[in-house]
CSV table of C-alpha atoms in Angstrom, one decimal:
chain,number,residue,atom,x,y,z
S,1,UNK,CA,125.6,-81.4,-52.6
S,2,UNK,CA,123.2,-84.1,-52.5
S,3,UNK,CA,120.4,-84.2,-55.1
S,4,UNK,CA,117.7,-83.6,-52.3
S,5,UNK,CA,119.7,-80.4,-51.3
S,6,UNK,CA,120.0,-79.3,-54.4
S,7,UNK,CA,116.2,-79.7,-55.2
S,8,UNK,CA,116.0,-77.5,-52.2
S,9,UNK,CA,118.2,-74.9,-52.9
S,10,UNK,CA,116.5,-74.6,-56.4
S,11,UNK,CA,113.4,-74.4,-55.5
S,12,UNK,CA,114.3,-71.6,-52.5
S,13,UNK,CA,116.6,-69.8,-54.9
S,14,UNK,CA,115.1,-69.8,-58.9
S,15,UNK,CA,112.4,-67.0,-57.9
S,16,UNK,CA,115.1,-64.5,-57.4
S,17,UNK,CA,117.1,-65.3,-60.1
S,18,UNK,CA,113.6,-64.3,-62.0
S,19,UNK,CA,113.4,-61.0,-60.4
S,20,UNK,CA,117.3,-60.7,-61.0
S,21,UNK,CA,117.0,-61.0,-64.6
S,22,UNK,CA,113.8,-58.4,-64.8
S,23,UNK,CA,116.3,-55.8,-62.8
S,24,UNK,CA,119.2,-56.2,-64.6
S,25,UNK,CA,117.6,-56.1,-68.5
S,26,UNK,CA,115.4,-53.0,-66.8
S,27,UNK,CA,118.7,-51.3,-65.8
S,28,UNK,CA,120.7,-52.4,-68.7
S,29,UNK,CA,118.3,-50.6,-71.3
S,30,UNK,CA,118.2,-47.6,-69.1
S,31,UNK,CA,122.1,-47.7,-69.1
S,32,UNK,CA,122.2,-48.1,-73.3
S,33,UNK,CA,119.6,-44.7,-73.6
S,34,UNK,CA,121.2,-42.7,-71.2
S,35,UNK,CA,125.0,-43.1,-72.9
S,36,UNK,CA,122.6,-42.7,-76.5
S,37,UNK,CA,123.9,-46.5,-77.8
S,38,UNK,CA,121.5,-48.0,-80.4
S,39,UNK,CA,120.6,-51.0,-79.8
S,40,UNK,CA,119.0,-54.4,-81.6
S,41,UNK,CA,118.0,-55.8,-78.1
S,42,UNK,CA,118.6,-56.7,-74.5
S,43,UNK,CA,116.9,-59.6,-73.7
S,44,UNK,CA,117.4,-61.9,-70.2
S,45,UNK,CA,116.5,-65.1,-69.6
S,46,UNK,CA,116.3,-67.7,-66.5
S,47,UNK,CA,117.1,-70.9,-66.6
S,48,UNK,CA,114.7,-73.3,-65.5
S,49,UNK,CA,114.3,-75.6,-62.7
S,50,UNK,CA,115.4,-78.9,-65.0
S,51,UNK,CA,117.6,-76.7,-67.0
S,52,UNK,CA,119.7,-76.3,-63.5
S,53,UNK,CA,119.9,-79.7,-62.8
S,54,UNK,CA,120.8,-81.1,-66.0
S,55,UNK,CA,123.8,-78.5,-66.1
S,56,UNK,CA,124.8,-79.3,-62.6
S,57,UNK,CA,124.9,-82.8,-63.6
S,58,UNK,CA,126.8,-82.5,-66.4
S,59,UNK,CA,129.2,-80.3,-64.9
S,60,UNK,CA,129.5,-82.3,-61.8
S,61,UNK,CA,129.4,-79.2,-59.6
S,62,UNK,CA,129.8,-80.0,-56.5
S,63,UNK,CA,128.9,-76.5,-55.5
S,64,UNK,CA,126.5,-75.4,-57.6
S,65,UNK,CA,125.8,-72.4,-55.6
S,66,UNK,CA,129.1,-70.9,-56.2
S,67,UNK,CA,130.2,-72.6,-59.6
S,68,UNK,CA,126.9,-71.2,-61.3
S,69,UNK,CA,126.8,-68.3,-62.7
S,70,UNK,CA,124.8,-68.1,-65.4
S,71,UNK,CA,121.6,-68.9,-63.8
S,72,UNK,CA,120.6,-65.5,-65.0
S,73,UNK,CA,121.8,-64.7,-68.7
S,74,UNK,CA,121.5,-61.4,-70.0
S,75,UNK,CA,122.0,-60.9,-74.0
S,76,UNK,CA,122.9,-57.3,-75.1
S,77,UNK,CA,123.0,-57.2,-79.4
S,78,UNK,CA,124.3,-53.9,-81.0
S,79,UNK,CA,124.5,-52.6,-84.4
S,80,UNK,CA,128.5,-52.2,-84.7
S,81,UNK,CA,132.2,-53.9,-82.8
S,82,UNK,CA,132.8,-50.3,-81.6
S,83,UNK,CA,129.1,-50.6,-79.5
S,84,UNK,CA,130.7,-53.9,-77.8
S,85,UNK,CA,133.5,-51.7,-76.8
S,86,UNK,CA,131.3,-49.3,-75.6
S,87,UNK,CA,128.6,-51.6,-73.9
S,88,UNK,CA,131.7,-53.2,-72.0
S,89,UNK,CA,132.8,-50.0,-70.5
S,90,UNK,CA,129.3,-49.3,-68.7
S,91,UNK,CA,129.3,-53.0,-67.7
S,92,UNK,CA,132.8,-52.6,-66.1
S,93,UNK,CA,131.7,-48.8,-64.2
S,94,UNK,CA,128.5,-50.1,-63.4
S,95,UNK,CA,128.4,-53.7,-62.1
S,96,UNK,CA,131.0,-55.6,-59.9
S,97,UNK,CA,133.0,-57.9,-62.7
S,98,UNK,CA,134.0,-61.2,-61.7
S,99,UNK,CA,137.1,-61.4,-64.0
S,100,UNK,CA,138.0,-64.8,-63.2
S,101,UNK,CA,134.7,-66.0,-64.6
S,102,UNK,CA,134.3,-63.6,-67.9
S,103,UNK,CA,136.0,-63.8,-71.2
S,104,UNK,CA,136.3,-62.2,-75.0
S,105,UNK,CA,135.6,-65.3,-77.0
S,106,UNK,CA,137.3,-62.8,-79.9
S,107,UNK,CA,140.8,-63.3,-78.0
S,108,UNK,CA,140.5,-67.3,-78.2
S,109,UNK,CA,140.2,-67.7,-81.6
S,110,UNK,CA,143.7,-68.6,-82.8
S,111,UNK,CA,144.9,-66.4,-85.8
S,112,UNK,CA,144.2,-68.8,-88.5
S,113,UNK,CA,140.4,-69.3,-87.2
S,114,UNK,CA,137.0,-67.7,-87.8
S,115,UNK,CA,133.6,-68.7,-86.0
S,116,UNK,CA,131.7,-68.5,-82.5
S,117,UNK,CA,132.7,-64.3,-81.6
S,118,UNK,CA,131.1,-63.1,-78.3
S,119,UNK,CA,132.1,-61.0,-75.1
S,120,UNK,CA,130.9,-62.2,-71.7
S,121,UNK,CA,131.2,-60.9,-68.5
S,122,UNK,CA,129.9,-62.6,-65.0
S,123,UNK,CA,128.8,-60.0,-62.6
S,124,UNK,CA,126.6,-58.9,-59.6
S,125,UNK,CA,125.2,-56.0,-59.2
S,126,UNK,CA,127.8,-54.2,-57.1
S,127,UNK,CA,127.6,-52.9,-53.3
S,128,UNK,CA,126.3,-49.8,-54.1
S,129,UNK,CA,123.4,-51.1,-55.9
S,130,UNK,CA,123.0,-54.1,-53.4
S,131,UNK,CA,122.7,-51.7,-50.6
S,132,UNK,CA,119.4,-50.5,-51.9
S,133,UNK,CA,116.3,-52.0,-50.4
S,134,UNK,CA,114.5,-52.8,-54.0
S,135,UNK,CA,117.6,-54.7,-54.5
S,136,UNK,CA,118.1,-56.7,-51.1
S,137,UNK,CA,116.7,-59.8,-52.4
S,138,UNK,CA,119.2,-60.2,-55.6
S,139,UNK,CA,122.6,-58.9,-53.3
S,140,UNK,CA,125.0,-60.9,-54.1
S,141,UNK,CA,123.6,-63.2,-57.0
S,142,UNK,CA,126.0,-63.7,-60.1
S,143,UNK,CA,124.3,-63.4,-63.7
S,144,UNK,CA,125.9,-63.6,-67.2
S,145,UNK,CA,126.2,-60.7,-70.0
S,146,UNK,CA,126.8,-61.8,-73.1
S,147,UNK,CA,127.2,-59.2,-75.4
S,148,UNK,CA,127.6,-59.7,-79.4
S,149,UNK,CA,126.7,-57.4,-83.0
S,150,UNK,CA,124.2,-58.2,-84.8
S,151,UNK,CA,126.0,-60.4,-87.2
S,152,UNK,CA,127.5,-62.2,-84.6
S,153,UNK,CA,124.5,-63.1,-83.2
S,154,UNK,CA,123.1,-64.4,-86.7
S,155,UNK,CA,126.5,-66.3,-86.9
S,156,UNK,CA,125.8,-67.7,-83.8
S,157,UNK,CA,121.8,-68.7,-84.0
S,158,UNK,CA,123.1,-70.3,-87.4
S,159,UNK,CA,125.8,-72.3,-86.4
S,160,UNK,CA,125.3,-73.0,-82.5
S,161,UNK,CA,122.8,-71.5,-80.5
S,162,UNK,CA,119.2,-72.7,-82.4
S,163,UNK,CA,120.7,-75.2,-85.6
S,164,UNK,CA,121.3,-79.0,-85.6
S,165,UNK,CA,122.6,-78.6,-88.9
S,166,UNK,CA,125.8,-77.4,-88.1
S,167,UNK,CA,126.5,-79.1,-84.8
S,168,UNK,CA,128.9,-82.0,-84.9
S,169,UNK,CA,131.3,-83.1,-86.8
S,170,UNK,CA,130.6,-82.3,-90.3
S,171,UNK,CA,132.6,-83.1,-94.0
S,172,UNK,CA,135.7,-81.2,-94.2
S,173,UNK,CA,134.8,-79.0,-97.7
S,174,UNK,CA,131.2,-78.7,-96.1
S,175,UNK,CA,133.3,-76.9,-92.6
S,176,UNK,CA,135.4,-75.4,-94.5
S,177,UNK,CA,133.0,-73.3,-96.7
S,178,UNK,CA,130.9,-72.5,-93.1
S,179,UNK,CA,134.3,-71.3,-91.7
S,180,UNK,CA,134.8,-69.9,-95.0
S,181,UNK,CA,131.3,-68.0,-94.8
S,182,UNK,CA,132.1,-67.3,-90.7
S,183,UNK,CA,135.0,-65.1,-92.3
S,184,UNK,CA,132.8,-62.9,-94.8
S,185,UNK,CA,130.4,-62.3,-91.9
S,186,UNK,CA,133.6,-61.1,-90.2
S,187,UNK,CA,134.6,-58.9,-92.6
S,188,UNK,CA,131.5,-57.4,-92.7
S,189,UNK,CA,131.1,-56.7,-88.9
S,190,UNK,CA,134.2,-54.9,-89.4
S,191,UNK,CA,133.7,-53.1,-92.3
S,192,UNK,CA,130.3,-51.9,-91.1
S,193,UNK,CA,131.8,-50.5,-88.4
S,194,UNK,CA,134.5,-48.5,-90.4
S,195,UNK,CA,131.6,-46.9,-92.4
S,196,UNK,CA,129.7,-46.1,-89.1
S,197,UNK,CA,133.1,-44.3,-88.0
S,198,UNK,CA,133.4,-42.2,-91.2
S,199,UNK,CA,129.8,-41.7,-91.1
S,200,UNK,CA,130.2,-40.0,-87.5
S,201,UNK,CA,133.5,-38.2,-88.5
S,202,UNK,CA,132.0,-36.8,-91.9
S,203,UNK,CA,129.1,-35.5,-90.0
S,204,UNK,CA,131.5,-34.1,-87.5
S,205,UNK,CA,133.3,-32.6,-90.6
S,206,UNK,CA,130.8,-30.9,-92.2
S,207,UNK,CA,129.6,-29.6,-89.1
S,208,UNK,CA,132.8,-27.6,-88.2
S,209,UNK,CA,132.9,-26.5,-91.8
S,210,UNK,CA,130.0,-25.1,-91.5
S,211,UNK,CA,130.5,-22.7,-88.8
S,212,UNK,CA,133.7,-22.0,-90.0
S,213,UNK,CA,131.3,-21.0,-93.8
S,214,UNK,CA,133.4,-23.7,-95.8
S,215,UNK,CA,130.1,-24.3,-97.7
S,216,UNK,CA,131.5,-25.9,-101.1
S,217,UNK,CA,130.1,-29.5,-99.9
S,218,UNK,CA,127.6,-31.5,-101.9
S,219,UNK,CA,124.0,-31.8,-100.7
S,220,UNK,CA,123.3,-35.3,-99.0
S,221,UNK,CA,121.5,-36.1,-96.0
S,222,UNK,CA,124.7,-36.1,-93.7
S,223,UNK,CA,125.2,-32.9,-94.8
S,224,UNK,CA,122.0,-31.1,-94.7
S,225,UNK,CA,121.8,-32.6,-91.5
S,226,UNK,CA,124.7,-31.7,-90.0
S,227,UNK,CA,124.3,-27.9,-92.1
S,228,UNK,CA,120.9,-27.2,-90.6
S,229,UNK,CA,121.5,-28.4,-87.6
S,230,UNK,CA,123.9,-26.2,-87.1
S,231,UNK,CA,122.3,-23.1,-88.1
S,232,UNK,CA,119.4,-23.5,-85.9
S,233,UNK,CA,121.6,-23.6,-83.0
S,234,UNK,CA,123.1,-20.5,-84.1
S,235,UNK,CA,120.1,-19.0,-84.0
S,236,UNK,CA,118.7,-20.6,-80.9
S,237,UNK,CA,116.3,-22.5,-82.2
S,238,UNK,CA,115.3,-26.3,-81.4
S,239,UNK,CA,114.4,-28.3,-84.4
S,240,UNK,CA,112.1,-31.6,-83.5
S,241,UNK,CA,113.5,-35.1,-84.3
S,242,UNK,CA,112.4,-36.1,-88.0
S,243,UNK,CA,109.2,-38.5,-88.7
S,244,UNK,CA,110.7,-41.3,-90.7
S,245,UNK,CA,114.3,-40.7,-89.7
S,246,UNK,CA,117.3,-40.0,-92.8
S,247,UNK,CA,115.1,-41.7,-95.0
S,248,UNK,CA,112.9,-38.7,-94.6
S,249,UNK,CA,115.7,-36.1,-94.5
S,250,UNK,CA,116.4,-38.1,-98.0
S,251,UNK,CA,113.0,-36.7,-99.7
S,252,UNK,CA,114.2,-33.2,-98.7
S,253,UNK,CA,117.6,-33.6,-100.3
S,254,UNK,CA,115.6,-34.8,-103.1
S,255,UNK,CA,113.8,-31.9,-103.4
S,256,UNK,CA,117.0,-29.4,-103.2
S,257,UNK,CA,118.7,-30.9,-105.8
S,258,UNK,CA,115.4,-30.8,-108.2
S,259,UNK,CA,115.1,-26.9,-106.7
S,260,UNK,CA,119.0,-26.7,-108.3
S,261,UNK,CA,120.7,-26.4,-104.8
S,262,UNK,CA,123.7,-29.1,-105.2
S,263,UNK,CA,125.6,-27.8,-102.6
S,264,UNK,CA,125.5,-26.0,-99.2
S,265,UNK,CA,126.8,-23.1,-100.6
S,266,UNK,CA,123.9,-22.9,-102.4
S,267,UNK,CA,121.6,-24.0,-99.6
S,268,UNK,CA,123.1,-21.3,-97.2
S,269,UNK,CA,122.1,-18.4,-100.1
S,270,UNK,CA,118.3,-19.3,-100.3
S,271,UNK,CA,118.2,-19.0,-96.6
S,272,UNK,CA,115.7,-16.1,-96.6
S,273,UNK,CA,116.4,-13.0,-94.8
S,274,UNK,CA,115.2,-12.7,-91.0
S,275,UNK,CA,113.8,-16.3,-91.2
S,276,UNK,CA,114.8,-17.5,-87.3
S,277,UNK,CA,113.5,-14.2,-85.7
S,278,UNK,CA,109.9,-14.3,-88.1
S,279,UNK,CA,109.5,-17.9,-87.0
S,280,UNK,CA,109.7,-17.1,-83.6
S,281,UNK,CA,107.6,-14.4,-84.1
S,282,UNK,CA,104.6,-16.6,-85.6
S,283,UNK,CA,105.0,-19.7,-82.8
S,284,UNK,CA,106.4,-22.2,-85.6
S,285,UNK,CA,109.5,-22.9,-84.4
S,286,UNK,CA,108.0,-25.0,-81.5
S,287,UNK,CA,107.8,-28.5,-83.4
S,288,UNK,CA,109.5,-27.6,-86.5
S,289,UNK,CA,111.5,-29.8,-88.2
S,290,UNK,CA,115.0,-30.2,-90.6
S,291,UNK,CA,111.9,-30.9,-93.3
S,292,UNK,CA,109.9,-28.0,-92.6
S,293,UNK,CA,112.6,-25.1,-92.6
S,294,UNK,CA,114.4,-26.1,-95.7
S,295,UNK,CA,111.0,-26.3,-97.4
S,296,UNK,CA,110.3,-22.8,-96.0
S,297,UNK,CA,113.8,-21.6,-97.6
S,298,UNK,CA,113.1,-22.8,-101.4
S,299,UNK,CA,109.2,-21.3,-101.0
S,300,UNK,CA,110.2,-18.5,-100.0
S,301,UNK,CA,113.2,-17.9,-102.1
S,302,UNK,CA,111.3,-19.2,-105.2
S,303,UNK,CA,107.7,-20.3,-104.7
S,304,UNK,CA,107.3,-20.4,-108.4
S,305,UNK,CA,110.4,-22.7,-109.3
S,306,UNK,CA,109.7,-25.3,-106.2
S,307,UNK,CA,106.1,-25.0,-107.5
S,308,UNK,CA,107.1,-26.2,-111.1
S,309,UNK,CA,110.5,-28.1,-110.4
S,310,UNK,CA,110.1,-29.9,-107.1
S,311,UNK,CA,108.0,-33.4,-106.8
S,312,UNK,CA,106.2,-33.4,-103.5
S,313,UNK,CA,104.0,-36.0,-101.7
S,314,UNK,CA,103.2,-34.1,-98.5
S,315,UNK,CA,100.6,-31.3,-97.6
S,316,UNK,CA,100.6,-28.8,-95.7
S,317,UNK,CA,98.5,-26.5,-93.2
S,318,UNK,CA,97.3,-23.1,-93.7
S,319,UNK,CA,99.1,-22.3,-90.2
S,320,UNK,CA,102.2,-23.9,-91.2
S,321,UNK,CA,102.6,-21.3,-93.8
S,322,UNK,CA,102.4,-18.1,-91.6
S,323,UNK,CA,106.1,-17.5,-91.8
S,324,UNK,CA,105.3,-16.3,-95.4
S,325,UNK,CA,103.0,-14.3,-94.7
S,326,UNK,CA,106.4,-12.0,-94.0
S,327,UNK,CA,107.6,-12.2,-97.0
S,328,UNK,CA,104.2,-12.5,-99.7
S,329,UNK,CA,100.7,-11.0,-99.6
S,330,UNK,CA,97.9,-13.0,-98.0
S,331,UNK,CA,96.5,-13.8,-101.2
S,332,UNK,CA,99.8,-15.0,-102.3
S,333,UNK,CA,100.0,-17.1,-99.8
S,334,UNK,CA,96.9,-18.6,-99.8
S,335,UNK,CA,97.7,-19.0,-104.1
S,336,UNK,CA,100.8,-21.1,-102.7
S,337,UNK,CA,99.1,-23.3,-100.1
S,338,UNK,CA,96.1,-24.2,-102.8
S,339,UNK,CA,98.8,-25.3,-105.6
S,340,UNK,CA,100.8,-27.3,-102.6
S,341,UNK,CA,97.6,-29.2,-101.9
S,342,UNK,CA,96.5,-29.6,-105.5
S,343,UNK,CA,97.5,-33.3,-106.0
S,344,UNK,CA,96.4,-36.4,-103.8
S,345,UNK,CA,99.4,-38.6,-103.1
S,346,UNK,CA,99.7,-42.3,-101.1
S,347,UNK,CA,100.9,-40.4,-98.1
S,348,UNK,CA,100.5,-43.6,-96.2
S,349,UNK,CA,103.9,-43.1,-94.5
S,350,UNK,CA,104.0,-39.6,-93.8
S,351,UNK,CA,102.8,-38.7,-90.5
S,352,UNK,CA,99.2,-37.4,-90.0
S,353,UNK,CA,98.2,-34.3,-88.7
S,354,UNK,CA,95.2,-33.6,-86.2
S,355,UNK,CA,92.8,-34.0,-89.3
S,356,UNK,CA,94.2,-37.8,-90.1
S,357,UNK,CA,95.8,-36.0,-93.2
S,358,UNK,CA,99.6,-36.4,-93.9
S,359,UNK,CA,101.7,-32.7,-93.7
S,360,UNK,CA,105.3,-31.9,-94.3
């Protein structure tokens, strides 16, 4: 193709390559949510008119219409190596792979080596997609996914993608302490992703053996997690996400093992009597949280011991006590929710209520 011709196909071609890579990161993030896949980023890029001809060049294509494929680059970065594994499924049910083209840069690296790790794929986006008027224009285009964790994506902005330091040839002991280095971040990817696998099974765990009451399991966050969790679905309740995430579920914990509950076992027997049906009764189990209920449990099991024992740096409501109003006088209540607001706190990170003031 003749430089004239390719200036022409360029400049007739780049704009859909720009709407290609807007459609395929908007579809690719949908994809991640729906199959719940955390995610660092997905991020596409196209490459630019000079960027084109300079690879062309290099390349010698003489087709560059056929031999380019990675006009459009899309760049998916997860948390953990089983999230690759997952992310490449989707890719493979839900685009048209052009296996020729796409590789596991894992599977070059010979068994005495370490460095550059990265799973790409070349793709379109399939027939059924294509046959869709909002994606007539881009029919047929090939675009790149590369997708990598997030320590192989540091590895890589270190010692490729953004870094003249480490390009080139460089002293053998300085190599081989990078390679050296390459291998820790390795071993990490890896072993993060072992904990996030007994993380999940744990949680699974503690989940069956609570509905089968095996109870004599420590108070953490997994496990108060997984332990509420599972009661309020026994009781047909629907607790809200937590403000803050575990670290939040981590104050509560906190606060259990200063109330002298240390395991769920103990957590199960503060559970007051009735508790689901009067929080239905008084509206509060639309929004309520993990947070919320166990802090319910010790006040009403104990209002005087959480009062003196437990360190708190939350408010709370008038309303949001109701529930106790089944179990304590009025005036009881209304003793409790004055002692619970005696103190001001840096609440900064707690979530505000309508008034602008942090609540439980």
């Amino acid at each position: 193709m003749k430089r004239v011709e390719i200036d022409r196909w360029l400049s007739a071609t780049l704009p859909r390559y720009v709407n290609l890579t807007d459609a395929v990161v908007t579809i690719m993030r949908t994809l991640l949510v729906d199959n719940d896949i955390e995610h660092l980023s997905v991020s596409g890029r196209t490459k630019t008119f000079n960027g084109c001809k300079e690879k062309i060049k290099r390349k010698r294509y003489t087709d560059p219409a056929t031999q380019m494929t990675d006009i459009t680059g899309i760049r998916i970065i997860v948390y953990f190596e089983s999230d690759v594994e997952r992310v490449c499924e989707i890719i493979e049910r839900s685009f048209s792979v052009d296996s020729t083209n796409s590789l596991d840069k894992n599977t070059l690296l010979q068994k005495d080596q370490v460095g550059y790790r990265s799973v790409h794929y070349v793709c379109d986006i399939g027939e059924a997609r294509g046959a869709l008027a909002e994606y007539a224009a881009v029919r047929g285009l090939k675009f790149e996914f590369q997708i990598r964790t997030v320590l192989q994506h540091a590895w890589a902005e270190i010692s490729h993608d953004r870094s003249y330091k480490f390009s080139g040839k460089l002293p053998h002991q300085i190599e081989r302490n990078l390679y050296l280095y390459a291998g820790l971040l390795e071993v990490a990817d890896r072993g993060f992703d072992e904990i996030s696998r007994q993380i999940s099974a744990y949680s699974k765990a503690v989940t069956q053996s609570s509905e089968k009451g095996e109870l004599d399991i420590e108070v953490n966050t997994l496990s108060v997690q997984g332990f509420v969790e599972s009661w309020a679905k026994k009781n047909d309740l629907k607790l809200d996400p937590v403000y803050g995430g575990p670290e939040s579920v981590d104050e509560v914990v906190t606060e259990l093992e200063q109330f002298k509950v240390n395991t769920l076992d103990d957590l199960a027997q503060i559970i007051p009597k009735n508790y689901a049906k009067n929080l239905k009764e008084t509206g509060l189990d639309a929004g309520n949280t993990i947070l919320g209920v166990v802090r319910d449990w010790m006040l009403i099991h104990d209002p005087d011991r959480f009062l003196r024992d437990v360190s708190h740096n939350w408010r709370v409501k008038r309303e949001d006590l109701a529930v106790m109003d089944k179990y304590f006088s009025e005036e009881r209540v209304d003793q409790i929710f004055e002692e619970l607001n005696l103190d001001d706190f840096d609440l900064e990170f707690m979530e505000p209520a309508d008034d602008g003031n942090p609540v439980r």
